[in-house]
Coordinates of C-alpha atoms in Angstrom, one line a residue:
X1 CA -35.0 18.1 -16.5
X2 CA -34.3 21.2 -18.5
X3 CA -31.1 21.9 -16.4
X4 CA -29.7 18.7 -17.8
X5 CA -30.4 19.7 -21.4
X6 CA -31.2 23.3 -22.0
X7 CA -30.2 23.3 -25.7
X8 CA -33.1 21.4 -27.2
X9 CA -35.6 18.6 -26.8
X10 CA -37.0 15.7 -28.8
X11 CA -39.6 13.0 -28.5
X12 CA -40.3 9.6 -30.1
X13 CA -43.4 7.6 -29.3
X14 CA -45.2 4.6 -30.7
X15 CA -47.9 2.3 -29.2
X16 CA -45.4 0.6 -26.9
X17 CA -42.5 2.9 -26.1
X18 CA -41.8 6.6 -25.6
X19 CA -38.4 8.2 -25.6
X20 CA -37.9 11.8 -24.5
X21 CA -34.6 13.7 -24.5
X22 CA -33.4 17.1 -23.2
X23 CA -30.2 18.0 -25.0
X24 CA -27.0 19.5 -23.7
X25 CA -25.0 20.1 -26.9
X26 CA -21.3 19.2 -26.5
X27 CA -20.3 17.6 -29.8
X28 CA -21.9 18.6 -33.1
X29 CA -24.2 21.3 -31.7
X30 CA -26.2 21.4 -35.0
X31 CA -29.7 19.9 -35.5
X32 CA -27.9 16.8 -36.9
X33 CA -27.0 15.9 -33.3
X34 CA -30.5 16.1 -32.0
X35 CA -32.1 13.2 -30.1
X36 CA -33.9 10.8 -30.2
X37 CA -31.8 9.5 -33.0
X38 CA -33.5 7.0 -35.3
X39 CA -33.1 4.6 -38.2
X40 CA -35.8 2.4 -39.6
X41 CA -34.7 -0.3 -37.1
X42 CA -33.5 1.5 -33.9
X43 CA -34.4 4.5 -31.8
X44 CA -31.9 5.9 -29.3
X45 CA -31.6 8.4 -26.4
X46 CA -28.3 8.7 -24.6
X47 CA -27.0 10.8 -21.7
X48 CA -23.2 11.2 -21.6
X49 CA -20.3 10.7 -24.1
X50 CA -18.6 7.9 -26.0
X51 CA -15.0 9.1 -26.0
X52 CA -13.7 6.7 -28.6
X53 CA -16.4 7.2 -31.1
X54 CA -14.1 8.5 -33.9
X55 CA -11.8 5.4 -33.6
X56 CA -14.8 3.1 -33.6
X57 CA -16.4 4.7 -36.6
X58 CA -13.2 4.0 -38.5
X59 CA -12.6 0.5 -37.1
X60 CA -16.1 -0.7 -38.0
X61 CA -16.4 1.3 -41.2
X62 CA -19.6 3.1 -40.4
X63 CA -18.4 6.5 -41.5
X64 CA -20.5 6.4 -44.6
X65 CA -23.7 6.0 -42.6
X66 CA -23.1 9.1 -40.5
X67 CA -24.9 12.4 -41.0
X68 CA -23.4 14.2 -38.1
X69 CA -20.2 14.3 -36.0
X70 CA -22.1 13.2 -32.9
X71 CA -20.8 10.4 -30.8
X72 CA -24.5 9.4 -30.2
X73 CA -25.0 8.6 -33.9
X74 CA -21.9 6.4 -33.9
X75 CA -23.4 4.5 -30.9
X76 CA -26.7 4.1 -32.8
X77 CA -25.0 2.6 -35.9
X78 CA -22.7 0.4 -33.8
X79 CA -25.7 -1.2 -32.1
X80 CA -27.1 -2.0 -35.5
X81 CA -23.9 -3.0 -37.2
X82 CA -22.2 -5.2 -34.5
X83 CA -24.9 -5.8 -32.0
X84 CA -25.4 -4.6 -28.4
X85 CA -23.0 -7.1 -26.8
X86 CA -20.1 -6.1 -29.1
X87 CA -20.9 -2.5 -28.8
X88 CA -20.7 -2.5 -25.0
X89 CA -17.4 -4.4 -25.3
X90 CA -16.0 -1.7 -27.6
X91 CA -17.2 1.7 -26.3
X92 CA -15.3 3.8 -23.7
X93 CA -17.3 6.5 -22.1
X94 CA -19.7 7.6 -19.5
X95 CA -23.3 6.9 -20.5
X96 CA -26.8 5.9 -19.7
X97 CA -28.9 5.1 -22.7
X98 CA -32.1 3.5 -24.0
X99 CA -32.1 1.8 -27.4
X100 CA -35.4 0.6 -28.8
X101 CA -35.7 -2.1 -31.5
X102 CA -39.4 -2.3 -32.5
X103 CA -39.0 -5.2 -34.9
X104 CA -37.4 -7.3 -32.1
X105 CA -39.8 -6.0 -29.4
X106 CA -36.7 -5.0 -27.3
X107 CA -35.9 -2.0 -25.3
X108 CA -32.3 -1.9 -23.9
X109 CA -31.5 0.2 -20.8
X110 CA -27.7 0.4 -20.2
X111 CA -25.5 2.2 -17.7
X112 CA -21.7 2.7 -17.9
X113 CA -19.4 0.5 -15.9
X114 CA -18.5 3.1 -13.3
X115 CA -21.9 4.7 -12.8
X116 CA -20.8 8.1 -13.9
X117 CA -24.2 8.7 -15.4
X118 CA -27.4 7.8 -13.5
X119 CA -30.4 5.7 -14.7
X120 CA -33.5 5.2 -12.5
X121 CA -36.3 2.8 -13.1
X122 CA -39.9 2.4 -11.8
X123 CA -41.9 -0.7 -12.5
X124 CA -45.6 0.1 -11.9
X125 CA -48.5 -2.1 -12.9
X126 CA -47.9 -2.9 -16.6
X127 CA -45.5 -0.1 -17.3
X128 CA -41.8 0.5 -16.9
X129 CA -40.7 4.1 -16.5
X130 CA -37.1 5.3 -16.6
X131 CA -35.2 8.6 -16.4
X132 CA -31.9 10.2 -15.6
X133 CA -33.2 11.9 -12.5
X134 CA -35.7 10.8 -9.8
X135 CA -37.7 14.0 -10.0
X136 CA -38.9 13.0 -13.5
X137 CA -40.5 9.8 -12.1
X138 CA -42.4 11.9 -9.5
X139 CA -44.8 12.7 -12.4
X140 CA -45.7 9.1 -13.1
X141 CA -49.5 8.9 -13.0
X142 CA -50.8 7.6 -9.7
X143 CA -47.4 7.5 -8.0
X144 CA -47.2 8.8 -4.4
X145 CA -43.7 9.1 -3.0
X146 CA -42.9 7.1 0.1
X147 CA -39.6 7.0 1.9
X148 CA -37.7 3.7 1.8
X149 CA -36.9 2.5 5.3
X150 CA -34.3 0.1 3.9
X151 CA -32.6 3.0 2.2
X152 CA -32.6 5.0 5.4
X153 CA -31.1 2.1 7.3
X154 CA -28.1 2.0 5.1
X155 CA -27.9 5.8 4.6
X156 CA -27.4 6.2 8.4
X157 CA -24.3 4.0 8.0
X158 CA -22.8 5.6 4.9
X159 CA -24.3 9.0 4.4
X160 CA -25.3 7.8 0.9
X161 CA -27.7 5.2 -0.4
X162 CA -25.9 2.1 -1.7
X163 CA -26.6 -0.3 -4.5
X164 CA -29.8 -0.4 -6.5
X165 CA -31.8 1.2 -3.7
X166 CA -33.1 4.8 -3.9
X167 CA -34.7 6.9 -1.2
X168 CA -38.1 6.2 -2.7
X169 CA -40.0 2.9 -2.3
X170 CA -40.8 1.5 -5.7
X171 CA -37.9 3.2 -7.6
X172 CA -34.6 1.4 -8.2
X173 CA -31.3 2.5 -9.8
X174 CA -29.8 0.4 -12.6
X175 CA -26.3 -0.6 -11.3
X176 CA -23.1 0.4 -13.0
X177 CA -22.1 -2.0 -15.8
X178 CA -25.6 -3.4 -16.1
X179 CA -27.7 -3.9 -19.2
X180 CA -31.4 -4.5 -19.0
X181 CA -33.4 -5.9 -22.0
X182 CA -37.1 -5.3 -21.7
X183 CA -39.5 -7.4 -23.8
X184 CA -41.9 -4.7 -24.9
X185 CA -44.8 -7.2 -25.4
X186 CA -44.6 -8.9 -21.9
X187 CA -42.6 -6.5 -19.8
X188 CA -40.2 -9.2 -18.8
X189 CA -36.7 -7.9 -18.0
X190 CA -33.4 -9.7 -18.6
X191 CA -30.5 -8.3 -16.7
X192 CA -26.8 -8.8 -17.7
X193 CA -23.5 -7.2 -16.7
X194 CA -21.0 -5.8 -19.1
X195 CA -17.5 -4.3 -19.0
X196 CA -16.6 -5.8 -15.6
X197 CA -13.0 -5.4 -14.3
X198 CA -11.0 -8.6 -14.6
X199 CA -8.4 -8.8 -11.8
X200 CA -5.6 -10.8 -13.3
X201 CA -2.1 -9.8 -12.0
X202 CA 0.7 -9.9 -14.5
X203 CA 3.9 -10.4 -12.6
X204 CA 5.9 -9.7 -15.8
X205 CA 5.1 -6.0 -15.5
X206 CA 7.9 -4.1 -13.9
X207 CA 7.5 -1.0 -11.8
X208 CA 9.1 1.1 -14.6
X209 CA 6.7 -0.4 -17.1
X210 CA 3.7 0.3 -14.9
X211 CA 4.8 3.9 -14.3
X212 CA 5.3 4.6 -18.1
X213 CA 2.1 2.8 -19.3
X214 CA -0.2 4.2 -16.6
X215 CA 0.9 7.7 -17.5
X216 CA 0.5 7.0 -21.2
X217 CA -3.0 5.7 -20.7
X218 CA -4.0 8.6 -18.5
X219 CA -2.7 11.0 -21.1
X220 CA -4.7 9.3 -23.7
X221 CA -7.8 9.4 -21.5
X222 CA -7.4 13.2 -21.0
X223 CA -6.9 13.6 -24.8
X224 CA -10.1 11.9 -25.5
X225 CA -12.1 13.7 -22.9
X226 CA -10.9 17.2 -24.0
X227 CA -12.8 16.7 -27.3
X228 CA -15.8 19.1 -27.3
X229 CA -17.3 21.9 -29.3
X230 CA -17.6 24.0 -26.2
X231 CA -15.2 25.3 -23.6
X232 CA -13.6 22.8 -21.2
X233 CA -12.4 23.6 -17.7
X234 CA -10.9 21.6 -14.8
X235 CA -11.8 21.2 -11.2
X236 CA -8.5 21.8 -9.5
X237 CA -8.3 21.0 -5.8
X238 CA -4.5 21.0 -5.7
X239 CA -4.4 17.3 -4.8
X240 CA -2.5 14.8 -6.9
X241 CA -5.4 13.6 -9.0
X242 CA -6.8 16.9 -10.2
X243 CA -3.3 18.4 -10.6
X244 CA -2.3 15.5 -12.8
X245 CA -5.4 16.0 -15.0
X246 CA -4.7 19.7 -15.3
X247 CA -1.0 19.1 -16.1
X248 CA -1.8 16.6 -18.8
X249 CA -4.5 18.8 -20.3
X250 CA -1.9 21.6 -20.7
X251 CA 0.7 19.2 -22.1
X252 CA -1.8 17.6 -24.5
X253 CA -3.0 20.9 -26.0
X254 CA 0.2 22.8 -25.7
X255 CA -1.8 25.6 -24.1
X256 CA -2.7 26.8 -20.6
X257 CA -5.8 28.6 -21.9
X258 CA -8.0 26.7 -19.5
X259 CA -10.3 27.9 -16.7
X260 CA -9.5 26.0 -13.5
X261 CA -11.6 26.1 -10.3
X262 CA -10.8 25.5 -6.6
X263 CA -12.7 25.5 -3.4
X264 CA -11.5 27.4 -0.3
X265 CA -12.4 27.4 3.4
X266 CA -11.3 29.7 6.2
X267 CA -10.5 26.6 8.3
X268 CA -6.9 25.8 7.4
X269 CA -7.3 22.0 8.0
X270 CA -10.0 21.9 5.3
X271 CA -8.6 24.5 2.9
X272 CA -6.8 23.3 -0.2
X273 CA -7.3 26.4 -2.3
X274 CA -3.6 27.6 -2.0
X275 CA -2.5 24.2 -3.4
X276 CA -4.8 24.6 -6.3
X277 CA -3.7 28.1 -6.9
X278 CA 0.0 27.1 -6.8
X279 CA -0.6 24.4 -9.5
X280 CA -2.7 26.9 -11.6
X281 CA 0.1 29.5 -11.3
X282 CA 2.7 26.9 -12.4
X283 CA 0.6 25.8 -15.4
X284 CA -0.6 29.3 -16.3
X285 CA -4.3 28.6 -16.3
X286 CA -7.1 31.1 -15.7
X287 CA -7.9 30.3 -12.1
X288 CA -10.9 30.9 -9.9
X289 CA -11.2 30.2 -6.2
X290 CA -14.7 29.8 -4.7
X291 CA -14.7 30.4 -1.0
X292 CA -17.4 28.5 0.9
X293 CA -18.7 30.1 4.1
X294 CA -21.1 28.8 6.8
X295 CA -23.7 31.4 5.8
X296 CA -23.9 29.8 2.4
X297 CA -25.3 26.6 3.8
X298 CA -28.9 27.5 4.7
X299 CA -29.7 28.9 1.3
X300 CA -27.7 26.5 -0.8
X301 CA -28.4 23.2 0.9
X302 CA -32.0 23.0 -0.3
X303 CA -30.8 23.6 -3.8
X304 CA -28.3 20.8 -3.4
X305 CA -31.0 18.4 -2.2
X306 CA -33.3 19.4 -5.0
X307 CA -30.4 18.7 -7.5
X308 CA -29.7 15.2 -6.1
X309 CA -33.3 14.2 -5.3
X310 CA -32.2 12.1 -2.4
X311 CA -30.7 12.6 1.0
X312 CA -26.9 12.8 0.6
X313 CA -24.6 13.3 3.6
X314 CA -21.3 13.9 1.8
X315 CA -20.2 17.4 2.7
X316 CA -18.5 17.9 -0.7
X317 CA -21.8 18.3 -2.6
X318 CA -22.5 21.8 -1.5
X319 CA -19.0 23.2 -2.4
X320 CA -19.2 21.4 -5.7
X321 CA -22.6 23.0 -6.4
X322 CA -21.1 26.4 -5.8
X323 CA -18.0 25.6 -7.9
X324 CA -20.3 24.6 -10.8
X325 CA -22.4 27.7 -10.4
X326 CA -19.2 29.8 -10.9
X327 CA -17.8 27.6 -13.7
X328 CA -21.0 27.9 -15.8
X329 CA -20.1 31.5 -16.5
X330 CA -17.0 30.2 -18.4
X331 CA -17.3 26.5 -19.5
X332 CA -19.8 23.8 -20.4
X333 CA -17.5 20.8 -19.6
X334 CA -15.4 20.2 -16.5
X335 CA -12.7 17.5 -16.1
X336 CA -12.7 16.0 -12.6
X337 CA -10.1 14.0 -10.7
X338 CA -12.7 11.7 -9.1
X339 CA -11.8 8.0 -9.4
X340 CA -8.1 8.5 -8.8
X341 CA -8.2 7.0 -5.4
X342 CA -10.3 4.0 -6.5
X343 CA -8.0 3.2 -9.4
X344 CA -4.5 4.0 -8.0
X345 CA -5.2 3.2 -4.4
X346 CA -5.3 6.5 -2.5
X347 CA -7.3 6.2 0.6
X348 CA -6.2 6.0 4.2
X349 CA -8.2 2.8 4.5
X350 CA -5.9 1.1 2.1
X351 CA -2.9 1.9 4.3
X352 CA -4.8 1.1 7.4
X353 CA -5.3 -2.5 6.0
X354 CA -1.5 -2.9 5.9
X355 CA -1.1 -1.5 9.5
X356 CA -4.0 -3.7 10.7
X357 CA -2.2 -6.9 9.7
X358 CA 0.8 -5.9 11.8
X359 CA -1.3 -4.5 14.7
X360 CA -3.1 -7.7 15.1
X361 CA 0.1 -9.5 15.9
X362 CA -0.3 -7.9 19.4
X363 CA -2.2 -10.0 21.8
X364 CA -5.9 -9.3 21.7
X365 CA -6.0 -8.3 25.4
X366 CA -3.5 -5.6 24.8
X367 CA -5.5 -4.3 21.8
X368 CA -8.9 -4.3 23.6
X369 CA -8.0 -3.7 27.2
X370 CA -5.1 -1.2 26.8
X371 CA -5.1 0.4 23.3
X372 CA -8.8 1.0 22.7
X373 CA -9.6 2.5 26.1
X374 CA -6.5 4.8 25.7
X375 CA -7.5 6.1 22.2
X376 CA -11.2 6.5 23.3
X377 CA -10.0 9.0 25.9
X378 CA -8.3 11.2 23.3
X379 CA -9.7 14.7 23.2
X380 CA -12.2 15.4 20.4
X381 CA -11.0 17.8 17.8
X382 CA -13.0 19.0 14.9
X383 CA -10.1 19.5 12.4
X384 CA -10.0 17.5 9.2
X385 CA -9.1 13.8 9.7
X386 CA -7.8 14.6 13.2
X387 CA -5.5 12.1 14.9
X388 CA -8.2 11.2 17.5
X389 CA -10.7 10.5 14.7
X390 CA -8.3 8.2 12.9
X391 CA -7.0 6.5 16.0
X392 CA -10.5 5.7 17.3
X393 CA -11.6 4.4 13.9
X394 CA -8.5 2.2 13.5
X395 CA -8.7 0.7 17.0
X396 CA -12.3 -0.1 16.6
X397 CA -12.2 -1.5 13.1
X398 CA -8.9 -3.5 13.5
X399 CA -10.8 -6.2 15.4
X400 CA -12.9 -7.2 12.4
X401 CA -12.0 -9.1 9.2
X402 CA -10.7 -7.2 6.1
X403 CA -14.1 -6.2 4.6
X404 CA -15.7 -5.1 7.9
X405 CA -12.6 -3.3 9.0
X406 CA -12.7 -1.4 5.7
X407 CA -16.4 -0.6 6.3
X408 CA -15.6 0.6 9.9
X409 CA -13.6 3.5 8.4
X410 CA -16.6 4.5 6.3
X411 CA -19.2 3.9 9.0
X412 CA -21.2 6.9 10.2
X413 CA -23.7 5.5 12.6
X414 CA -23.0 2.0 14.1
X415 CA -25.5 -0.7 13.8
X416 CA -25.9 -0.8 17.6
X417 CA -26.8 2.9 17.7
X418 CA -29.4 3.0 14.9
X419 CA -32.2 1.9 17.2
X420 CA -31.7 5.2 19.1
X421 CA -32.4 7.2 16.0
X422 CA -34.9 5.2 13.9
X423 CA -38.4 4.2 14.8
X424 CA -38.4 0.3 14.5
X425 CA -39.4 -1.2 11.2
X426 CA -39.0 -4.6 9.7
X427 CA -35.5 -6.1 10.3
X428 CA -32.8 -4.9 8.0
X429 CA -29.5 -6.7 7.4
X430 CA -26.4 -4.9 8.7
X431 CA -24.9 -2.5 6.2
X432 CA -21.4 -4.0 6.6
X433 CA -22.9 -7.2 5.0
X434 CA -22.9 -5.2 1.7
X435 CA -19.2 -4.7 1.9
X436 CA -18.6 -8.3 2.9
X437 CA -20.6 -9.5 0.0
X438 CA -18.7 -7.3 -2.5
X439 CA -15.4 -8.3 -1.0
X440 CA -16.2 -12.0 -1.3
X441 CA -17.5 -11.5 -4.9
X442 CA -14.2 -10.2 -6.1
X443 CA -12.2 -12.9 -8.0
X444 CA -8.8 -11.5 -6.9
X445 CA -7.0 -13.3 -4.0
X446 CA -5.3 -10.0 -3.1
X447 CA -6.6 -7.9 -0.2
X448 CA -5.9 -4.5 -1.8
X449 CA -7.6 -5.4 -5.0
X450 CA -10.6 -6.7 -3.2
X451 CA -10.8 -3.4 -1.2
X452 CA -10.6 -1.5 -4.4
X453 CA -13.4 -3.6 -5.8
X454 CA -15.5 -2.7 -2.8
X455 CA -14.8 1.0 -3.2
X456 CA -15.7 0.8 -6.9
X457 CA -18.9 -1.1 -6.1
X458 CA -20.3 1.4 -3.6
X459 CA -18.3 4.6 -2.7
X460 CA -17.4 5.5 -6.3
X461 CA -20.8 5.2 -8.0
X462 CA -23.1 5.8 -5.1
X463 CA -21.3 8.7 -3.4
X464 CA -18.7 10.4 -5.6
X465 CA -20.4 10.1 -9.0
X466 CA -23.7 11.2 -7.5
X467 CA -22.1 14.5 -6.4
X468 CA -20.1 14.8 -9.6
X469 CA -23.0 14.4 -12.0
X470 CA -25.9 16.0 -10.1
X471 CA -24.1 19.1 -8.9
X472 CA -22.6 20.0 -12.2
X473 CA -25.7 19.1 -14.2
X474 CA -27.7 21.3 -11.9
X475 CA -25.9 24.1 -13.8
X476 CA -26.0 22.5 -17.2
X477 CA -22.3 21.4 -17.0
X478 CA -21.0 18.0 -18.1
X479 CA -18.4 16.5 -15.7
X480 CA -15.9 14.0 -17.2
X481 CA -13.7 11.7 -15.2
X482 CA -10.5 10.6 -17.0
X483 CA -9.4 8.2 -14.2
X484 CA -12.4 6.1 -15.1
X485 CA -11.1 5.5 -18.6
X486 CA -11.7 1.9 -19.5
X487 CA -8.3 1.1 -20.9
X488 CA -6.5 2.6 -17.9
X489 CA -8.7 0.7 -15.4
X490 CA -8.1 -2.6 -17.3
X491 CA -4.4 -2.1 -17.3
X492 CA -4.2 -1.2 -13.6
X493 CA -6.1 -4.4 -12.8
X494 CA -3.1 -6.3 -14.2
X495 CA -0.4 -4.3 -12.4
X496 CA 1.0 -6.1 -9.3
X497 CA -0.8 -4.5 -6.3
X498 CA 2.5 -3.8 -4.5
X499 CA 3.2 -1.2 -7.2
X500 CA 0.0 0.7 -6.2
X501 CA 0.6 0.8 -2.5
X502 CA 4.3 1.0 -1.6
X503 CA 4.4 0.1 2.1
X504 CA 2.1 2.8 3.5
X505 CA 2.6 5.2 0.6
X506 CA -0.5 5.3 -1.6
X507 CA -0.6 6.1 -5.3
X508 CA 3.0 5.1 -5.9
X509 CA 2.5 4.8 -9.7
X510 CA 0.8 8.2 -10.1
X511 CA 3.3 10.0 -7.9
X512 CA 6.2 8.6 -10.0
X513 CA 4.4 9.2 -13.3
X514 CA 3.9 12.9 -12.5
X515 CA 7.2 13.5 -10.8
X516 CA 8.7 15.4 -13.8
X517 CA 5.5 17.4 -14.4
X518 CA 4.2 18.5 -11.0
X519 CA 6.1 20.1 -8.1
X520 CA 7.3 17.9 -5.3
X521 CA 4.9 19.7 -2.9
X522 CA 2.1 18.1 -4.9
X523 CA 3.4 14.7 -5.7
X524 CA 4.4 14.1 -2.1
X525 CA 1.3 15.6 -0.6
X526 CA -0.9 13.6 1.7
X527 CA -4.5 13.1 0.5
X528 CA -6.9 15.7 1.9
X529 CA -10.1 15.4 0.0
X530 CA -13.0 17.9 -0.4
X531 CA -15.2 18.2 2.7
X532 CA -16.8 21.0 4.7
X533 CA -15.9 21.8 8.3
X534 CA -19.5 21.1 9.3
X535 CA -18.5 19.5 12.6
X536 CA -17.2 22.8 13.8
X537 CA -19.8 24.9 12.0
X538 CA -22.7 22.9 13.7
X539 CA -21.5 23.8 17.1
X540 CA -20.8 27.4 16.0
X541 CA -22.2 29.6 13.2
X542 CA -24.6 26.8 12.0
X543 CA -25.8 25.6 15.4
X544 CA -29.0 27.6 15.2
X545 CA -29.7 26.4 11.7
X546 CA -29.0 22.8 12.6
X547 CA -31.2 22.9 15.7
X548 CA -34.0 24.5 13.6
X549 CA -33.9 21.7 11.1
X550 CA -33.5 19.0 13.7
X551 CA -36.1 20.5 16.0
X552 CA -38.0 17.7 17.7
X553 CA -41.3 18.7 16.0
X554 CA -39.8 18.6 12.5
X555 CA -38.0 15.3 13.2
X556 CA -41.2 13.8 14.6
X557 CA -43.1 14.8 11.4
X558 CA -41.0 12.4 9.3
X559 CA -42.5 9.5 11.0
X560 CA -39.2 7.6 10.8
X561 CA -36.7 9.3 13.2
X562 CA -36.7 9.5 17.0
X563 CA -36.6 13.1 18.0
X564 CA -35.1 12.3 21.4
X565 CA -32.2 10.4 19.9
X566 CA -31.5 13.0 17.3
X567 CA -31.5 15.8 20.0
X568 CA -29.2 13.8 22.3
X569 CA -26.8 13.3 19.4
X570 CA -26.7 17.0 18.7
X571 CA -26.3 18.0 22.3
X572 CA -23.4 15.6 22.8
X573 CA -21.7 17.0 19.6
X574 CA -22.1 20.6 20.6
X575 CA -20.7 19.8 24.1
X576 CA -17.6 18.3 22.3
X577 CA -18.0 15.0 24.0
X578 CA -18.0 13.2 20.7
X579 CA -17.7 14.2 17.1
X580 CA -21.1 13.4 15.5
X581 CA -20.6 15.8 12.6
X582 CA -21.0 13.2 9.9
X583 CA -24.1 11.7 11.4
X584 CA -25.7 15.0 12.1
X585 CA -25.0 16.4 8.6
X586 CA -26.6 13.2 7.2
X587 CA -29.7 13.5 9.4
X588 CA -30.0 17.2 8.6
X589 CA -30.0 16.4 4.9
X590 CA -32.5 13.5 5.3
X591 CA -35.0 15.7 7.2
X592 CA -34.8 18.5 4.6
X593 CA -35.2 15.9 1.8
X594 CA -38.2 14.3 3.5
X595 CA -39.9 17.6 3.9
X596 CA -39.3 18.5 0.3
X597 CA -40.1 15.2 -1.5
X598 CA -42.4 13.2 0.9
X599 CA -44.2 15.7 3.1
X600 CA -44.3 18.4 0.4
X601 CA -44.5 16.0 -2.6
X602 CA -42.7 18.6 -4.7
X603 CA -40.8 18.1 -8.0
X604 CA -39.5 21.6 -8.4

């Protein structure tokens, strides 16, 4: 895992526990910040940052114990001084860490509440192995990687692997906001949650209060996350979220001496580069545009998969990899706008839920016998979020309850179609049941808050944060996410939901909060989102590459996919009968992953 920590390494080992660390130096780059960090009672390795470490050192009067300026050392002494439970209730950051207390025969494994940093675990015989990347666990003695059919089942629905599943049988991922305690004598594991969002609407909050306070908290989050002993840059798409982060960074420092980075495409329906450039010009940052071309895909995609270690069908990963590759020449930390949609309510699915309630006032026979057949005849277009795509999704999903309707917007391959693509295995529960369970588990009675809870349970940690962490760490860059600031999230959970979604207008609070800082062309922009035009590319400049990877012989070699079904899907897509771009991109990624990690059993 040298790419995650090229600046040094450390090792602690006794008869029961071993801790290894590869260091990326961000705060206190001297030897005093080296890990593992130890006292006579506790040994610690941590991946990530604790942003409020300075305040906590003062609050709990541990400054006299510190030998460094490192946030990791503050975490170490907090655990010893106030205990693990109080520590987790106090820290704000992105982290995955292991803390070993030999005298108490305890090893704690902890992951941050939003899953910004990864933590994987393998329980094998009488050992527990853990790491920040799956490739490290490939070296466990006697382990032979095998593809998880349960993970594939859900991956086909979502283009990412949800929950504690990984692509490998026998390896699981510790969930966000989860704390494991391992008894080092018996191997018994106790699991608890921490730092969970409490949905408790405070009707005394006015819209003006919410606008002012949410901006103030976001400003404070940016201030904390700018702290580093290395250069900090910003991923700047030109959307509202990243533009807000960039504007606040400039306001906070009083300087525009930042590097900002945007992604560009030749397809205008996917290209946001001009918006990012306009914001950069207004703020005065040192701006870079990385143009992604179809010819970049065949050489870069294997590197993306090797960085993620799992099949991953979100088309934003490859552009992010190329952005980070460029950014590494200038910075070691990047601020990202990820999480803005999940915190401030910014997805089309949230607006669709409002429309759905009104639409269902129509008699069902009109919806199913007139509207759906009409929209299903709409001509297929391969532009970004085309009208035919959204209309078909809406008409199909509107017939379900809230949770499954929300899932229908995310669904890639329908449950009824999976049997055409996958060789039958033991029965799996439908993927939409995951969304239904998360929706039901949310304590809020409000539909929007429950949908946000679903998004934060799956899409945020299992899709967005995977890309954000792995693609930047592949180039030894740390990505930080101010929208996942703990105080900001806790406050927004109290704000009346009608302030987040104003009618059909998403992100009302953030738009108002940034109205005097960003141009109207940004604050009133419709969300676009980073994605590649792979639907068009796979029936054009990437068709030969796609057909090569999804060749029946290669598909058959996986032992899991049906070659005839995959070929039929590709033929139908290239003939423009249906847009199967998302499904095909996911399948292409899965085949390449299987060849690299299962058939090739490689960890390079």
